[in-house]
Coordinates of N, CA and C in Angstrom, one line a residue:
S1 N 96.4 -134.2 114.5 CA 97.6 -134.7 113.9 C 98.8 -134.2 114.6
W2 N 100.0 -134.9 114.3 CA 101.2 -134.5 114.9 C 101.6 -133.1 114.6
E3 N 101.3 -132.6 113.4 CA 101.7 -131.2 113.1 C 100.9 -130.2 114.0
E4 N 99.7 -130.5 114.3 CA 98.9 -129.6 115.1 C 99.4 -129.7 116.6
L5 N 99.9 -130.8 117.0 CA 100.4 -130.9 118.4 C 101.8 -130.4 118.6
T6 N 102.5 -130.2 117.6 CA 103.9 -129.8 117.7 C 104.1 -128.5 118.6
R7 N 103.5 -127.4 118.1 CA 103.7 -126.2 118.8 C 103.1 -126.2 120.3
P8 N 101.9 -126.7 120.5 CA 101.4 -126.8 121.9 C 102.3 -127.7 122.8
L9 N 102.9 -128.7 122.2 CA 103.8 -129.5 123.0 C 105.1 -128.8 123.4
I10 N 105.6 -128.0 122.4 CA 106.8 -127.2 122.7 C 106.5 -126.2 123.8
L11 N 105.4 -125.5 123.7 CA 105.0 -124.6 124.7 C 104.8 -125.2 126.0
C12 N 104.2 -126.4 126.0 CA 104.0 -127.2 127.2 C 105.3 -127.5 127.9
L13 N 106.3 -128.0 127.1 CA 107.7 -128.3 127.6 C 108.3 -127.0 128.2
I14 N 108.2 -125.9 127.6 CA 108.7 -124.7 128.1 C 108.1 -124.3 129.4
M15 N 106.8 -124.5 129.5 CA 106.1 -124.2 130.8 C 106.5 -125.1 131.9
V16 N 106.7 -126.4 131.5 CA 107.2 -127.4 132.5 C 108.5 -127.0 133.1
V17 N 109.5 -126.6 132.2 CA 110.8 -126.1 132.7 C 110.7 -124.9 133.6
V18 N 109.9 -123.9 133.2 CA 109.7 -122.7 134.0 C 109.1 -123.0 135.3
I19 N 108.1 -123.9 135.4 CA 107.4 -124.2 136.6 C 108.4 -125.0 137.5
L20 N 109.2 -125.9 136.9 CA 110.2 -126.7 137.7 C 111.2 -125.7 138.4
V21 N 111.7 -124.8 137.6 CA 112.7 -123.8 138.1 C 112.0 -123.0 139.3
M22 N 110.8 -122.5 139.1 CA 110.2 -121.7 140.1 C 109.7 -122.5 141.3
E23 N 109.5 -123.8 141.1 CA 109.1 -124.6 142.2 C 110.3 -124.9 143.1
N24 N 111.4 -125.1 142.5 CA 112.6 -125.5 143.3 C 113.5 -124.3 143.7
R25 N 113.1 -123.1 143.4 CA 113.9 -121.9 143.7 C 113.3 -121.4 145.0
I26 N 114.1 -121.0 146.0 CA 113.6 -120.5 147.2 C 114.2 -119.1 147.5
I27 N 113.4 -118.1 147.8 CA 113.8 -116.8 148.1 C 113.8 -116.7 149.7
R28 N 114.9 -116.4 150.2 CA 115.1 -116.4 151.7 C 115.1 -115.0 152.3
V29 N 114.2 -114.8 153.2 CA 114.2 -113.5 154.0 C 114.8 -113.8 155.3
P30 N 116.0 -113.3 155.7 CA 116.6 -113.7 157.0 C 115.8 -113.1 158.1
V31 N 115.7 -113.9 159.2 CA 115.0 -113.6 160.4 C 115.9 -113.7 161.6
Q32 N 115.7 -112.8 162.5 CA 116.4 -112.8 163.8 C 115.5 -113.5 164.8
R33 N 115.9 -114.6 165.4 CA 115.1 -115.4 166.4 C 115.8 -115.1 167.7
V34 N 114.9 -114.6 168.7 CA 115.5 -114.4 170.0 C 115.7 -115.6 170.8
S35 N 115.1 -116.7 170.4 CA 115.2 -118.0 171.1 C 116.4 -118.9 170.6
I36 N 117.1 -118.4 169.5 CA 118.2 -119.2 169.0 C 119.5 -118.4 169.2
H37 N 120.4 -119.0 169.9 CA 121.7 -118.4 170.2 C 122.8 -119.3 169.9
N38 N 122.8 -120.0 168.8 CA 123.9 -120.9 168.4 C 124.2 -120.7 166.9
E39 N 124.9 -121.6 166.4 CA 125.4 -121.5 165.0 C 124.3 -121.5 164.0
Y40 N 123.1 -121.9 164.4 CA 121.9 -121.9 163.4 C 121.2 -120.6 163.4
A41 N 121.6 -119.6 164.2 CA 120.9 -118.4 164.2 C 120.9 -117.7 162.9
D42 N 122.0 -117.8 162.2 CA 122.1 -117.2 160.9 C 121.4 -117.9 159.8
K43 N 120.9 -119.1 160.1 CA 120.2 -119.9 159.1 C 118.7 -119.8 159.2
S44 N 118.2 -118.9 160.0 CA 116.8 -118.8 160.2 C 116.2 -117.8 159.2
Y45 N 115.2 -118.2 158.5 CA 114.7 -117.3 157.4 C 113.2 -117.7 157.1
I46 N 112.5 -116.7 156.4 CA 111.2 -117.0 155.9 C 111.4 -117.3 154.4
A47 N 110.8 -118.4 154.0 CA 111.0 -118.9 152.6 C 109.8 -118.5 151.7
F48 N 110.1 -118.0 150.6 CA 109.1 -117.7 149.6 C 109.5 -118.4 148.3
K49 N 108.5 -118.8 147.5 CA 108.8 -119.3 146.1 C 108.6 -118.1 145.2
P50 N 109.3 -118.2 144.0 CA 109.1 -117.1 143.0 C 107.7 -116.9 142.6
Y51 N 106.9 -118.0 142.6 CA 105.4 -117.8 142.5 C 104.8 -118.3 143.7
P52 N 104.3 -117.4 144.6 CA 104.0 -117.8 146.0 C 103.0 -118.9 146.2
I53 N 102.0 -119.0 145.3 CA 101.0 -120.1 145.5 C 100.9 -121.1 144.4
G54 N 101.9 -121.1 143.6 CA 101.9 -122.1 142.5 C 101.0 -121.9 141.4
V55 N 100.4 -123.0 140.9 CA 99.6 -122.9 139.7 C 98.1 -122.8 140.0
M56 N 97.8 -122.5 141.2 CA 96.4 -122.4 141.7 C 95.6 -121.4 140.8
P57 N 96.1 -120.2 140.5 CA 95.3 -119.3 139.6 C 94.9 -119.9 138.3
V58 N 95.8 -120.6 137.7 CA 95.5 -121.2 136.4 C 94.4 -122.3 136.5
M59 N 94.4 -123.0 137.7 CA 93.4 -124.0 137.9 C 92.0 -123.4 138.0
F60 N 91.9 -122.3 138.6 CA 90.6 -121.7 138.9 C 90.2 -120.6 137.8
A61 N 91.1 -120.3 136.9 CA 90.9 -119.2 136.0 C 89.7 -119.6 135.1
V62 N 89.7 -120.8 134.6 CA 88.6 -121.2 133.7 C 87.2 -121.1 134.3
T63 N 87.2 -121.5 135.6 CA 85.9 -121.5 136.4 C 85.4 -120.0 136.5
F64 N 86.3 -119.1 136.9 CA 86.0 -117.7 137.0 C 85.6 -117.1 135.6
F65 N 86.3 -117.6 134.6 CA 86.0 -117.1 133.2 C 84.6 -117.6 132.7
M66 N 84.1 -118.7 133.2 CA 82.8 -119.2 132.8 C 81.7 -118.5 133.5
L67 N 81.9 -118.0 134.7 CA 80.8 -117.3 135.4 C 80.1 -116.2 134.7
P68 N 80.9 -115.2 134.1 CA 80.2 -114.2 133.4 C 79.5 -114.7 132.1
Q69 N 80.0 -115.7 131.5 CA 79.3 -116.3 130.4 C 78.0 -116.9 130.8
L70 N 77.9 -117.6 131.9 CA 76.7 -118.2 132.4 C 75.7 -117.1 132.7
V71 N 76.2 -116.0 133.3 CA 75.3 -114.9 133.6 C 74.7 -114.3 132.4
L72 N 75.6 -114.1 131.4 CA 75.1 -113.5 130.1 C 74.1 -114.4 129.4
Q73 N 74.4 -115.7 129.5 CA 73.4 -116.7 128.9 C 72.0 -116.6 129.5
F74 N 72.0 -116.4 130.8 CA 70.8 -116.3 131.5 C 70.1 -115.0 131.1
L75 N 70.8 -113.9 131.0 CA 70.3 -112.6 130.6 C 69.8 -112.6 129.2
I76 N 70.5 -113.3 128.3 CA 70.0 -113.4 126.9 C 68.8 -114.2 126.9
F77 N 68.6 -115.2 127.7 CA 67.4 -116.0 127.8 C 66.2 -115.2 128.2
L78 N 66.5 -114.2 129.1 CA 65.4 -113.3 129.6 C 65.1 -112.2 128.6
F79 N 66.2 -111.7 127.9 CA 66.0 -110.6 127.0 C 66.6 -111.0 125.6
E80 N 65.8 -111.8 124.9 CA 66.3 -112.4 123.7 C 66.6 -111.4 122.6
K81 N 66.0 -110.2 122.6 CA 66.2 -109.3 121.5 C 67.2 -108.2 121.9
N82 N 67.9 -108.4 122.9 CA 69.0 -107.4 123.3 C 70.3 -107.7 122.6
D83 N 70.5 -106.9 121.6 CA 71.7 -107.1 120.7 C 73.0 -106.8 121.5
A84 N 73.0 -105.9 122.5 CA 74.2 -105.6 123.3 C 74.7 -106.8 124.1
L85 N 73.7 -107.5 124.7 CA 74.1 -108.7 125.5 C 74.7 -109.8 124.6
Q86 N 74.0 -110.0 123.4 CA 74.5 -111.0 122.5 C 75.9 -110.6 122.0
Y87 N 76.2 -109.3 121.7 CA 77.5 -108.9 121.3 C 78.6 -109.2 122.3
I88 N 78.3 -108.8 123.6 CA 79.2 -109.1 124.7 C 79.5 -110.5 124.9
Y89 N 78.4 -111.4 124.7 CA 78.6 -112.8 124.9 C 79.5 -113.4 123.8
E90 N 79.3 -112.9 122.6 CA 80.2 -113.4 121.5 C 81.6 -113.0 121.6
R91 N 81.9 -111.8 122.2 CA 83.2 -111.4 122.4 C 83.9 -112.0 123.6
L92 N 83.1 -112.5 124.5 CA 83.7 -113.1 125.8 C 83.9 -114.6 125.6
K93 N 84.7 -114.9 124.6 CA 85.1 -116.3 124.3 C 86.6 -116.4 124.1
M94 N 87.1 -117.6 124.2 CA 88.6 -117.8 124.0 C 89.0 -117.5 122.6
T95 N 88.0 -117.7 121.7 CA 88.3 -117.5 120.3 C 88.3 -116.0 119.8
D96 N 88.1 -115.1 120.8 CA 88.1 -113.7 120.5 C 89.2 -113.0 121.4
I97 N 89.8 -112.0 120.9 CA 90.9 -111.3 121.6 C 90.4 -110.7 122.9
V98 N 89.2 -110.2 122.9 CA 88.7 -109.7 124.2 C 88.5 -110.8 125.2
G99 N 88.0 -111.9 124.8 CA 87.9 -113.1 125.8 C 89.2 -113.6 126.3
A100 N 90.2 -113.6 125.4 CA 91.5 -114.1 125.7 C 92.2 -113.1 126.7
A101 N 92.0 -111.8 126.5 CA 92.5 -110.8 127.4 C 91.8 -110.9 128.8
V102 N 90.5 -111.1 128.8 CA 89.8 -111.3 130.1 C 90.3 -112.5 130.8
Y103 N 90.6 -113.6 130.1 CA 91.1 -114.8 130.7 C 92.5 -114.6 131.4
L104 N 93.4 -113.9 130.6 CA 94.7 -113.6 131.2 C 94.6 -112.6 132.4
G105 N 93.7 -111.7 132.3 CA 93.5 -110.7 133.4 C 93.0 -111.5 134.6
I106 N 92.1 -112.5 134.4 CA 91.7 -113.3 135.6 C 92.8 -114.0 136.2
I107 N 93.7 -114.6 135.4 CA 94.9 -115.3 136.0 C 95.7 -114.4 136.8
F108 N 96.0 -113.2 136.2 CA 96.8 -112.2 136.9 C 96.2 -111.7 138.2
T109 N 94.9 -111.4 138.2 CA 94.2 -111.0 139.4 C 94.1 -112.0 140.5
L110 N 93.8 -113.3 140.1 CA 93.7 -114.4 141.0 C 95.0 -114.7 141.7
N111 N 96.1 -114.5 140.9 CA 97.4 -114.8 141.4 C 97.8 -113.8 142.6
I112 N 97.4 -112.5 142.4 CA 97.6 -111.6 143.5 C 96.7 -111.8 144.7
L113 N 95.4 -112.0 144.4 CA 94.5 -112.2 145.5 C 94.8 -113.4 146.3
F114 N 95.0 -114.6 145.6 CA 95.3 -115.8 146.3 C 96.6 -115.7 147.1
S115 N 97.6 -115.0 146.6 CA 98.8 -114.9 147.3 C 98.7 -114.2 148.6
F116 N 97.9 -113.1 148.7 CA 97.6 -112.4 149.9 C 96.7 -113.2 150.8
I117 N 95.8 -114.0 150.3 CA 94.9 -114.8 151.1 C 95.6 -116.0 151.7
M118 N 96.4 -116.7 150.9 CA 97.1 -117.9 151.4 C 98.3 -117.6 152.3
L119 N 99.0 -116.6 151.9 CA 100.3 -116.3 152.7 C 100.0 -115.4 153.9
S120 N 99.0 -114.5 153.7 CA 98.6 -113.6 154.8 C 99.8 -112.9 155.4
P121 N 100.4 -112.0 154.7 CA 101.6 -111.3 155.2 C 101.4 -110.5 156.5
G122 N 100.2 -110.0 156.7 CA 99.8 -109.2 157.9 C 99.9 -110.2 159.1
E123 N 99.3 -111.3 159.0 CA 99.3 -112.3 160.1 C 100.7 -112.8 160.3
M124 N 101.5 -113.0 159.3 CA 102.9 -113.4 159.4 C 103.7 -112.4 160.2
A125 N 103.5 -111.1 160.0 CA 104.2 -110.1 160.7 C 103.8 -110.1 162.2
E126 N 102.5 -110.3 162.4 CA 102.0 -110.3 163.8 C 102.6 -111.5 164.6
Q127 N 102.7 -112.6 164.0 CA 103.3 -113.8 164.6 C 104.8 -113.5 164.9
L128 N 105.5 -112.9 164.0 CA 106.9 -112.6 164.3 C 107.0 -111.6 165.5
Q129 N 106.1 -110.6 165.6 CA 106.2 -109.7 166.7 C 105.8 -110.3 168.0
K130 N 104.8 -111.2 168.0 CA 104.4 -111.9 169.2 C 105.5 -112.8 169.7
G131 N 106.3 -113.4 168.8 CA 107.4 -114.2 169.2 C 108.7 -113.5 169.6
G132 N 108.6 -112.2 169.4 CA 109.8 -111.4 169.7 C 110.9 -111.4 168.6
D133 N 110.5 -112.0 167.4 CA 111.4 -112.1 166.3 C 111.2 -110.9 165.3
S134 N 112.2 -110.8 164.4 CA 112.1 -109.7 163.4 C 112.9 -110.0 162.2
I135 N 112.6 -109.4 161.1 CA 113.4 -109.6 159.9 C 114.6 -108.7 160.0
V136 N 115.7 -109.2 159.6 CA 117.0 -108.5 159.7 C 116.9 -107.2 159.0
G137 N 117.3 -106.1 159.8 CA 117.3 -104.8 159.3 C 116.0 -104.1 159.3
I138 N 114.9 -104.7 159.8 CA 113.6 -104.1 159.7 C 112.9 -104.2 161.1
Y139 N 112.4 -103.1 161.6 CA 111.7 -103.2 162.9 C 110.5 -104.0 162.9
A140 N 110.2 -104.7 164.0 CA 109.0 -105.5 164.1 C 107.7 -104.6 164.1
G141 N 106.6 -105.2 163.7 CA 105.4 -104.4 163.7 C 104.9 -103.9 162.3
R142 N 104.6 -102.6 162.3 CA 104.1 -102.0 161.1 C 105.1 -102.1 159.9
K143 N 106.3 -101.8 160.1 CA 107.3 -101.9 159.1 C 107.5 -103.3 158.5
T144 N 107.5 -104.3 159.4 CA 107.6 -105.6 158.9 C 106.4 -106.0 158.1
K145 N 105.2 -105.6 158.5 CA 104.0 -105.9 157.8 C 104.0 -105.3 156.4
K146 N 104.5 -104.0 156.4 CA 104.6 -103.3 155.1 C 105.6 -104.0 154.2
Y147 N 106.7 -104.5 154.8 CA 107.8 -105.1 154.0 C 107.3 -106.4 153.4
L148 N 106.6 -107.2 154.2 CA 106.1 -108.5 153.8 C 105.0 -108.4 152.7
R149 N 104.1 -107.4 152.9 CA 103.1 -107.2 151.9 C 103.7 -106.7 150.6
S150 N 104.7 -105.9 150.6 CA 105.4 -105.5 149.4 C 106.1 -106.7 148.7
K151 N 106.7 -107.5 149.6 CA 107.4 -108.7 149.0 C 106.4 -109.7 148.3
V152 N 105.3 -109.9 149.0 CA 104.3 -110.8 148.4 C 103.7 -110.2 147.1
L153 N 103.5 -108.9 147.1 CA 102.9 -108.2 145.9 C 103.9 -108.3 144.8
K154 N 105.2 -108.0 145.0 CA 106.2 -108.1 143.9 C 106.3 -109.5 143.4
L155 N 106.3 -110.5 144.2 CA 106.4 -111.9 143.7 C 105.2 -112.3 143.0
S156 N 104.0 -111.9 143.5 CA 102.8 -112.3 142.8 C 102.6 -111.6 141.4
I157 N 103.1 -110.3 141.3 CA 103.1 -109.6 140.0 C 104.1 -110.2 139.1
F158 N 105.3 -110.6 139.6 CA 106.3 -111.2 138.8 C 105.8 -112.5 138.2
S159 N 105.3 -113.4 139.1 CA 104.8 -114.7 138.7 C 103.6 -114.6 137.8
G160 N 102.7 -113.6 138.1 CA 101.5 -113.4 137.2 C 101.9 -113.0 135.8
C161 N 102.9 -112.2 135.7 CA 103.3 -111.7 134.4 C 103.9 -112.9 133.6
I162 N 104.7 -113.8 134.3 CA 105.2 -114.9 133.6 C 104.1 -115.9 133.1
M163 N 103.2 -116.2 134.0 CA 102.1 -117.1 133.6 C 101.3 -116.5 132.5
C164 N 101.0 -115.2 132.6 CA 100.2 -114.6 131.5 C 100.9 -114.5 130.2
F165 N 102.2 -114.3 130.3 CA 103.0 -114.3 129.0 C 103.0 -115.7 128.3
L166 N 103.3 -116.7 129.1 CA 103.3 -118.1 128.5 C 101.9 -118.5 128.0
M167 N 100.9 -118.2 128.8 CA 99.5 -118.5 128.3 C 99.1 -117.6 127.1
G168 N 99.6 -116.4 127.1 CA 99.3 -115.4 126.0 C 99.9 -115.9 124.7
I169 N 101.0 -116.6 124.7 CA 101.6 -117.1 123.5 C 100.7 -118.2 122.9
S170 N 100.2 -119.1 123.7 CA 99.3 -120.1 123.3 C 98.0 -119.6 122.7
L171 N 97.4 -118.6 123.5 CA 96.2 -118.0 123.0 C 96.4 -117.2 121.8
G172 N 97.5 -116.5 121.7 CA 97.8 -115.7 120.5 C 97.9 -116.6 119.2
L173 N 98.6 -117.8 119.3 CA 98.7 -118.7 118.2 C 97.3 -119.2 117.8
S174 N 96.5 -119.4 118.8 CA 95.1 -119.9 118.6 C 94.3 -118.8 117.8
L175 N 94.4 -117.6 118.2 CA 93.7 -116.5 117.6 C 94.2 -116.3 116.2
N176 N 95.4 -116.5 115.9 CA 96.0 -116.4 114.5 C 95.7 -117.6 113.7
G177 N 95.1 -118.6 114.2 CA 94.8 -119.8 113.5 C 95.9 -120.7 113.3
E178 N 97.0 -120.5 114.0 CA 98.2 -121.4 113.8 C 98.1 -122.7 114.6
I179 N 97.3 -122.7 115.6 CA 96.9 -123.9 116.3 C 95.4 -124.0 116.6
S180 N 94.9 -125.2 116.8 CA 93.5 -125.3 117.0 C 93.1 -124.6 118.3
S181 N 91.9 -124.1 118.3 CA 91.4 -123.4 119.5 C 91.2 -124.4 120.7
E182 N 91.0 -125.7 120.3 CA 90.8 -126.7 121.3 C 92.1 -127.0 122.0
L183 N 93.2 -126.6 121.4 CA 94.6 -126.9 122.0 C 95.1 -125.6 122.7
A184 N 94.3 -124.5 122.7 CA 94.9 -123.3 123.3 C 95.2 -123.4 124.7
L185 N 94.5 -124.2 125.5 CA 94.7 -124.3 126.9 C 95.5 -125.6 127.3
F186 N 96.0 -126.3 126.2 CA 96.8 -127.5 126.5 C 98.0 -127.2 127.3
P187 N 98.8 -126.1 127.0 CA 100.0 -125.8 127.8 C 99.6 -125.6 129.3
A188 N 98.5 -125.0 129.5 CA 98.0 -124.8 130.9 C 97.9 -126.1 131.7
T189 N 97.5 -127.2 130.9 CA 97.4 -128.5 131.5 C 98.7 -129.0 132.0
G190 N 99.7 -128.8 131.1 CA 101.1 -129.2 131.5 C 101.6 -128.4 132.7
M191 N 101.2 -127.1 132.8 CA 101.6 -126.3 133.9 C 101.0 -126.8 135.2
I192 N 99.7 -127.1 135.1 CA 99.0 -127.6 136.3 C 99.6 -129.0 136.8
L193 N 99.8 -129.9 135.8 CA 100.3 -131.2 136.1 C 101.6 -131.1 136.7
T194 N 102.5 -130.3 136.2 CA 103.9 -130.1 136.8 C 103.8 -129.6 138.2
G195 N 103.0 -128.6 138.5 CA 102.9 -128.0 139.8 C 102.3 -129.0 140.8
V196 N 101.3 -129.8 140.4 CA 100.7 -130.8 141.3 C 101.7 -131.9 141.6
S197 N 102.4 -132.3 140.5 CA 103.4 -133.4 140.7 C 104.5 -133.0 141.6
C198 N 105.0 -131.7 141.5 CA 106.0 -131.3 142.5 C 105.5 -131.3 143.9
T199 N 104.3 -130.9 144.1 CA 103.7 -130.9 145.5 C 103.6 -132.3 146.0
I200 N 103.2 -133.2 145.2 CA 103.1 -134.6 145.6 C 104.4 -135.2 145.9
C201 N 105.4 -134.9 145.1 CA 106.8 -135.4 145.4 C 107.3 -134.9 146.7
R202 N 107.1 -133.6 147.0 CA 107.6 -133.1 148.3 C 106.8 -133.8 149.4
E203 N 105.6 -134.0 149.3 CA 104.8 -134.7 150.4 C 105.3 -136.1 150.6
V204 N 105.6 -136.8 149.5 CA 106.1 -138.2 149.6 C 107.5 -138.2 150.3
K205 N 108.3 -137.2 149.9 CA 109.6 -137.1 150.5 C 109.6 -136.8 152.0
T206 N 108.6 -135.9 152.4 CA 108.4 -135.6 153.8 C 108.0 -136.8 154.6
Y207 N 107.1 -137.6 154.1 CA 106.7 -138.8 154.8 C 107.8 -139.8 154.8
W208 N 108.6 -139.9 153.8 CA 109.7 -140.8 153.7 C 110.7 -140.5 154.8
I209 N 111.0 -139.2 154.9 CA 112.0 -138.8 156.0 C 111.4 -139.0 157.3
F210 N 110.1 -138.8 157.5 CA 109.5 -139.0 158.8 C 109.5 -140.4 159.2
D211 N 109.3 -141.3 158.3 CA 109.3 -142.8 158.6 C 110.7 -143.2 159.0
S212 N 111.8 -142.5 158.5 CA 113.1 -142.8 158.8 C 113.4 -142.6 160.3
Y213 N 112.7 -141.7 160.9 CA 112.9 -141.3 162.3 C 111.8 -142.0 163.2
S214 N 111.0 -142.9 162.6 CA 109.9 -143.5 163.4 C 110.5 -144.3 164.6
F215 N 111.7 -144.8 164.6 CA 112.3 -145.5 165.7 C 112.5 -144.6 166.9
F216 N 112.7 -143.3 166.7 CA 113.0 -142.4 167.8 C 111.7 -141.7 168.3
V217 N 110.6 -141.9 167.6 CA 109.4 -141.2 167.9 C 108.6 -142.1 168.9

């Protein structure tokens, strides 16, 4: 009914606004390029988004959350009389506070892991050093690598906390019985849809701009 959808829709709209702000916000790390000696030298930078890899952790969280459940189901099948396994399996669900906490923990952990895997700050620092470039005010090499890793870590923790907070509100309402458990992950769908839509729009814009220069190519 509309009454049941009201709160999840409000949460979904809040998530959409937050994702749009984070998608279109750019954090610039100024870079000194040895090959640039003109007016554009001061405009060279490394760009980061407030949430480095977007909504990818939310997309994969449910999959990673289901893995231990499948393992427990298999163990329960082998050891039917094991009460401990049955207890853990019952607690490891979205309808239980333990399962909800595990789900949020998975989102937070995946956000940090994927950020380091996808952005690879160590490789980024090596490429800057090989090109003779450096971040303004920081020596190339080990210090640059340490700075970039710290930057990625801070951004991933910040974005992970925001995503967990927003998802935690939805799961908390579900645990309190204020919304249906079937709608607990509905705001996550809006988050994913917004992130994917922003990516598609940027790709379309890029191809549109490229086609505008096709005469010169």
